[in-house]
Amino acid sequence: MDLLKKRIVEDGTVLPGNVLKVDNFLNHQVDAKLMDQIGEEFARLFKEEKITKVVTVESSGIAPALTTAIHLGVPLIFARKHKSLTLTDDLYTASVYSYTKQVSNDISIDKRFLAPDDRILIIDDFLANGQAVQGLLEIAQLAKVSVAGIGIVIEKSFQKGHTMIEKSGIRLESLARIASLDNGKVTFVE
Ligand code: 5GP
């Protein structure tokens, strides 16, 4: 998506540890118009997939997942993060290691919101090592829902997540694919 790539080049900054900071349009201040265009694009890509719900993880996934859900005309569910402890019978839970925060959190979705006849689309802001997506796939498995695909706003293709999803056979659509952040410069996959 050219508009998104242009914005990454203009406003993104590369931090140590291969982290791309995009907090002026995605991760803190949100460009609502751009989010709407992102949602429209994901909805166009997945419109034939009979999706019943869009699923993401709080908090940075919510903005693009919400606009996607609006364009698909389905509800959005965001998995909630909490400290591992409370094992509750009415939640589907998975453990996720955070790439940027370097801590493990549990993520959960209330059992009331997923049923075996659901066909979900997973949306997230970034794909790095794929831990967040993996956690959502575990929850999908527990809930016995089918996964129509995964939509990522910014994929760091040089990290493990891309290959992991490719191996799973699940459809992956990333709107911007970054080949490298070396020397503080963003290089996109051709
Ligand atoms: P993963 O679970 O794929 O390793 O990482 C995905 C999550 O980590 C994303 O939801 C995002 O919140 C965060 N993340 C990973 N890499 C980056 C990055 O380069 N920049 C930002 N802003 N967040 C990232």
mmCIF file of C-alpha atoms and ligand atoms in Angstrom:
data_model
loop_
_atom_site.group_PDB
_atom_site.id
_atom_site.type_symbol
_atom_site.label_atom_id
_atom_site.label_comp_id
_atom_site.label_asym_id
_atom_site.label_seq_id
_atom_site.Cartn_x
_atom_site.Cartn_y
_atom_site.Cartn_z
ATOM 1 C CA MET A 1 0.000 0.000 0.000
ATOM 2 C CA ASP A 2 1.896 3.013 -1.341
ATOM 3 C CA LEU A 3 0.248 5.589 0.903
ATOM 4 C CA LEU A 4 1.322 3.643 3.992
ATOM 5 C CA LYS A 5 4.882 3.116 2.745
ATOM 6 C CA LYS A 6 5.190 6.845 2.018
ATOM 7 C CA ARG A 7 4.028 7.617 5.554
ATOM 8 C CA ILE A 8 6.516 5.158 7.061
ATOM 9 C CA VAL A 9 9.365 6.811 5.153
ATOM 10 C CA GLU A 10 8.233 10.323 6.112
ATOM 11 C CA ASP A 11 7.325 9.763 9.766
ATOM 12 C CA GLY A 12 8.915 6.511 10.956
ATOM 13 C CA THR A 13 12.090 6.437 13.025
ATOM 14 C CA VAL A 14 14.312 3.430 13.511
ATOM 15 C CA LEU A 15 15.196 2.638 17.133
ATOM 16 C CA PRO A 16 17.919 0.267 18.350
ATOM 17 C CA GLY A 17 16.919 -3.417 18.301
ATOM 18 C CA ASN A 18 15.206 -3.247 14.896
ATOM 19 C CA VAL A 19 12.197 -1.389 16.269
ATOM 20 C CA LEU A 20 10.358 0.989 13.959
ATOM 21 C CA LYS A 21 8.696 3.846 15.828
ATOM 22 C CA VAL A 22 5.493 5.028 14.167
ATOM 23 C CA ASP A 23 3.764 6.622 17.116
ATOM 24 C CA ASN A 24 2.636 9.706 15.230
ATOM 25 C CA PHE A 25 0.208 7.808 12.983
ATOM 26 C CA LEU A 26 -0.288 4.272 14.345
ATOM 27 C CA ASN A 27 0.869 3.544 17.896
ATOM 28 C CA HIS A 28 0.006 6.621 19.937
ATOM 29 C CA GLN A 29 -1.453 9.424 17.831
ATOM 30 C CA VAL A 30 -3.610 7.706 15.221
ATOM 31 C CA ASP A 31 -4.219 9.050 11.705
ATOM 32 C CA ALA A 32 -7.910 8.204 11.528
ATOM 33 C CA LYS A 33 -8.167 8.792 7.759
ATOM 34 C CA LEU A 34 -5.204 6.513 7.067
ATOM 35 C CA MET A 35 -6.674 3.867 9.434
ATOM 36 C CA ASP A 36 -9.918 4.035 7.462
ATOM 37 C CA GLN A 37 -8.017 3.467 4.199
ATOM 38 C CA ILE A 38 -6.143 0.559 5.795
ATOM 39 C CA GLY A 39 -9.440 -0.978 6.937
ATOM 40 C CA GLU A 40 -10.885 -0.522 3.465
ATOM 41 C CA GLU A 41 -7.879 -2.278 1.920
ATOM 42 C CA PHE A 42 -8.046 -5.272 4.317
ATOM 43 C CA ALA A 43 -11.793 -5.542 3.682
ATOM 44 C CA ARG A 44 -11.171 -5.524 -0.094
ATOM 45 C CA LEU A 45 -8.499 -8.236 0.214
ATOM 46 C CA PHE A 46 -10.614 -10.530 2.419
ATOM 47 C CA LYS A 47 -14.133 -9.741 1.166
ATOM 48 C CA GLU A 48 -14.723 -13.216 -0.340
ATOM 49 C CA GLU A 49 -13.697 -15.031 2.855
ATOM 50 C CA LYS A 50 -17.043 -15.023 4.689
ATOM 51 C CA ILE A 51 -15.512 -13.491 7.791
ATOM 52 C CA THR A 52 -17.779 -13.278 10.833
ATOM 53 C CA LYS A 53 -15.432 -11.481 13.255
ATOM 54 C CA VAL A 54 -12.202 -9.477 13.226
ATOM 55 C CA VAL A 55 -9.829 -10.365 16.080
ATOM 56 C CA THR A 56 -6.807 -8.450 17.398
ATOM 57 C CA VAL A 57 -4.840 -7.828 20.614
ATOM 58 C CA GLU A 58 -5.094 -4.627 22.639
ATOM 59 C CA SER A 59 -4.006 -1.935 22.292
ATOM 60 C CA SER A 60 -2.187 -1.074 19.077
ATOM 61 C CA GLY A 61 -4.084 -3.571 16.940
ATOM 62 C CA ILE A 62 -7.449 -2.010 17.773
ATOM 63 C CA ALA A 63 -7.351 0.981 15.396
ATOM 64 C CA PRO A 64 -6.720 -0.914 12.131
ATOM 65 C CA ALA A 65 -8.860 -3.866 13.291
ATOM 66 C CA LEU A 66 -11.806 -1.575 14.028
ATOM 67 C CA THR A 67 -11.776 0.089 10.603
ATOM 68 C CA THR A 68 -11.454 -3.345 8.957
ATOM 69 C CA ALA A 69 -14.452 -4.584 10.960
ATOM 70 C CA ILE A 70 -16.473 -1.526 9.919
ATOM 71 C CA HIS A 71 -15.690 -2.105 6.223
ATOM 72 C CA LEU A 72 -16.504 -5.831 6.508
ATOM 73 C CA GLY A 73 -19.654 -5.123 8.528
ATOM 74 C CA VAL A 74 -18.723 -7.531 11.356
ATOM 75 C CA PRO A 75 -17.856 -7.154 15.070
ATOM 76 C CA LEU A 76 -14.334 -6.607 16.369
ATOM 77 C CA ILE A 77 -12.987 -8.585 19.334
ATOM 78 C CA PHE A 78 -9.758 -7.501 20.981
ATOM 79 C CA ALA A 79 -7.965 -9.993 23.195
ATOM 80 C CA ARG A 80 -7.174 -8.418 26.555
ATOM 81 C CA LYS A 81 -3.721 -8.543 28.086
ATOM 82 C CA HIS A 82 -3.208 -9.389 31.722
ATOM 83 C CA LYS A 83 -0.611 -10.818 34.019
ATOM 84 C CA SER A 84 -0.495 -14.616 34.132
ATOM 85 C CA LEU A 85 -2.292 -15.739 37.302
ATOM 86 C CA THR A 86 -6.018 -15.885 37.082
ATOM 87 C CA LEU A 87 -7.103 -19.032 35.321
ATOM 88 C CA THR A 88 -10.727 -18.489 34.609
ATOM 89 C CA ASP A 89 -13.029 -21.085 33.116
ATOM 90 C CA ASP A 90 -14.901 -18.601 30.980
ATOM 91 C CA LEU A 91 -11.829 -17.336 29.071
ATOM 92 C CA TYR A 92 -9.713 -18.671 26.221
ATOM 93 C CA THR A 93 -6.136 -17.773 27.186
ATOM 94 C CA ALA A 94 -2.685 -17.906 25.563
ATOM 95 C CA SER A 95 0.720 -16.679 26.688
ATOM 96 C CA VAL A 96 2.479 -14.069 24.509
ATOM 97 C CA TYR A 97 6.029 -12.760 24.731
ATOM 98 C CA SER A 98 6.157 -9.086 23.742
ATOM 99 C CA TYR A 99 8.913 -8.162 21.307
ATOM 100 C CA THR A 100 9.023 -4.482 22.219
ATOM 101 C CA LYS A 101 8.401 -4.778 25.981
ATOM 102 C CA GLN A 102 10.345 -8.030 26.521
ATOM 103 C CA VAL A 103 7.833 -9.467 28.990
ATOM 104 C CA SER A 104 5.310 -12.281 28.799
ATOM 105 C CA ASN A 105 1.640 -11.546 29.183
ATOM 106 C CA ASP A 106 -1.437 -13.676 28.944
ATOM 107 C CA ILE A 107 -4.025 -12.631 26.380
ATOM 108 C CA SER A 108 -7.634 -13.716 26.730
ATOM 109 C CA ILE A 109 -10.955 -13.668 24.958
ATOM 110 C CA ASP A 110 -14.218 -14.356 26.730
ATOM 111 C CA LYS A 111 -15.748 -17.645 25.568
ATOM 112 C CA ARG A 112 -19.054 -15.898 24.943
ATOM 113 C CA PHE A 113 -17.620 -14.049 21.939
ATOM 114 C CA LEU A 114 -16.291 -16.972 19.862
ATOM 115 C CA ALA A 115 -18.291 -19.959 18.617
ATOM 116 C CA PRO A 116 -17.245 -22.874 16.368
ATOM 117 C CA ASP A 117 -19.206 -21.464 13.425
ATOM 118 C CA ASP A 118 -17.124 -18.252 13.483
ATOM 119 C CA ARG A 119 -14.612 -17.565 10.730
ATOM 120 C CA ILE A 120 -12.163 -14.959 11.959
ATOM 121 C CA LEU A 121 -9.724 -12.502 10.404
ATOM 122 C CA ILE A 122 -6.719 -11.690 12.606
ATOM 123 C CA ILE A 123 -5.433 -8.114 12.278
ATOM 124 C CA ASP A 124 -2.371 -6.598 13.970
ATOM 125 C CA ASP A 125 -0.286 -3.454 13.661
ATOM 126 C CA PHE A 126 3.112 -5.192 13.407
ATOM 127 C CA LEU A 127 4.454 -8.638 12.633
ATOM 128 C CA ALA A 128 7.906 -9.274 14.098
ATOM 129 C CA ASN A 129 8.568 -12.732 15.561
ATOM 130 C CA GLY A 130 4.918 -13.694 15.319
ATOM 131 C CA GLN A 131 4.257 -14.207 19.031
ATOM 132 C CA ALA A 132 1.101 -12.087 19.122
ATOM 133 C CA VAL A 133 -0.343 -13.855 16.060
ATOM 134 C CA GLN A 134 0.674 -17.227 17.512
ATOM 135 C CA GLY A 135 -1.238 -16.414 20.712
ATOM 136 C CA LEU A 136 -4.353 -15.515 18.713
ATOM 137 C CA LEU A 137 -4.022 -18.726 16.661
ATOM 138 C CA GLU A 138 -3.848 -20.723 19.906
ATOM 139 C CA ILE A 139 -7.041 -19.043 21.095
ATOM 140 C CA ALA A 140 -8.681 -19.771 17.705
ATOM 141 C CA GLN A 141 -7.749 -23.418 18.128
ATOM 142 C CA LEU A 142 -9.150 -23.551 21.673
ATOM 143 C CA ALA A 143 -12.381 -21.952 20.456
ATOM 144 C CA LYS A 144 -12.484 -24.266 17.401
ATOM 145 C CA VAL A 145 -13.072 -21.326 15.050
ATOM 146 C CA SER A 146 -11.649 -21.248 11.525
ATOM 147 C CA VAL A 147 -9.058 -18.629 10.584
ATOM 148 C CA ALA A 148 -9.662 -17.017 7.183
ATOM 149 C CA GLY A 149 -6.437 -15.060 7.199
ATOM 150 C CA ILE A 150 -4.063 -12.655 8.884
ATOM 151 C CA GLY A 151 -3.781 -8.968 7.985
ATOM 152 C CA ILE A 152 -0.729 -7.035 9.122
ATOM 153 C CA VAL A 153 -0.200 -3.292 8.745
ATOM 154 C CA ILE A 154 3.631 -3.357 8.932
ATOM 155 C CA GLU A 155 5.556 -6.598 8.538
ATOM 156 C CA LYS A 156 9.245 -6.793 9.399
ATOM 157 C CA SER A 157 9.889 -9.556 6.881
ATOM 158 C CA PHE A 158 13.419 -10.169 8.150
ATOM 159 C CA GLN A 159 12.105 -11.488 11.486
ATOM 160 C CA LYS A 160 10.615 -14.929 12.171
ATOM 161 C CA GLY A 161 6.881 -14.201 11.990
ATOM 162 C CA HIS A 162 6.508 -14.182 8.211
ATOM 163 C CA THR A 163 8.054 -17.638 7.752
ATOM 164 C CA MET A 164 6.102 -19.029 10.696
ATOM 165 C CA ILE A 165 2.780 -17.983 9.165
ATOM 166 C CA GLU A 166 3.844 -19.095 5.688
ATOM 167 C CA LYS A 167 4.566 -22.571 7.073
ATOM 168 C CA SER A 168 1.139 -22.711 8.729
ATOM 169 C CA GLY A 169 -0.508 -22.281 5.309
ATOM 170 C CA ILE A 170 -2.770 -19.494 6.579
ATOM 171 C CA ARG A 171 -3.264 -16.602 4.154
ATOM 172 C CA LEU A 172 -1.137 -13.593 5.113
ATOM 173 C CA GLU A 173 -1.612 -10.080 3.721
ATOM 174 C CA SER A 174 0.821 -7.389 4.868
ATOM 175 C CA LEU A 175 0.271 -3.849 3.631
ATOM 176 C CA ALA A 176 3.913 -2.776 4.037
ATOM 177 C CA ARG A 177 6.774 -5.280 4.060
ATOM 178 C CA ILE A 178 10.116 -4.163 5.426
ATOM 179 C CA ALA A 179 13.211 -6.020 4.259
ATOM 180 C CA SER A 180 15.659 -4.211 6.531
ATOM 181 C CA LEU A 181 16.044 -1.435 9.095
ATOM 182 C CA ASP A 182 19.835 -1.494 8.859
ATOM 183 C CA ASN A 183 21.725 1.765 9.442
ATOM 184 C CA GLY A 184 18.531 3.502 10.517
ATOM 185 C CA LYS A 185 17.081 3.253 7.011
ATOM 186 C CA VAL A 186 13.790 1.605 6.019
ATOM 187 C CA THR A 187 14.134 -0.684 2.999
ATOM 188 C CA PHE A 188 10.968 -2.315 1.680
ATOM 189 C CA VAL A 189 10.626 -5.777 0.153
ATOM 190 C CA GLU A 190 10.480 -5.362 -3.653
HETATM 191 P P1 5GP B 1 5.555 -10.203 17.447
HETATM 192 O O1 5GP B 1 4.614 -10.809 18.411
HETATM 193 O O2 5GP B 1 5.207 -10.496 15.999
HETATM 194 O O3 5GP B 1 6.987 -10.506 17.749
HETATM 195 O O4 5GP B 1 5.433 -8.649 17.633
HETATM 196 C C1 5GP B 1 4.207 -8.058 17.374
HETATM 197 C C2 5GP B 1 3.872 -6.988 18.348
HETATM 198 O O5 5GP B 1 5.030 -6.315 18.850
HETATM 199 C C3 5GP B 1 3.049 -5.941 17.633
HETATM 200 O O6 5GP B 1 1.711 -6.094 17.992
HETATM 201 C C4 5GP B 1 3.622 -4.619 18.073
HETATM 202 O O7 5GP B 1 2.843 -4.117 19.118
HETATM 203 C C5 5GP B 1 4.986 -4.924 18.613
HETATM 204 N N1 5GP B 1 6.097 -4.640 17.673
HETATM 205 C C6 5GP B 1 6.969 -5.536 17.148
HETATM 206 N N2 5GP B 1 7.895 -4.924 16.411
HETATM 207 C C7 5GP B 1 7.611 -3.608 16.455
HETATM 208 C C8 5GP B 1 8.235 -2.453 15.867
HETATM 209 O O8 5GP B 1 9.250 -2.492 15.161
HETATM 210 N N3 5GP B 1 7.649 -1.251 16.133
HETATM 211 C C9 5GP B 1 6.525 -1.146 16.894
HETATM 212 N N4 5GP B 1 6.030 0.081 17.073
HETATM 213 N N5 5GP B 1 5.929 -2.210 17.472
HETATM 214 C C10 5GP B 1 6.453 -3.428 17.241
#
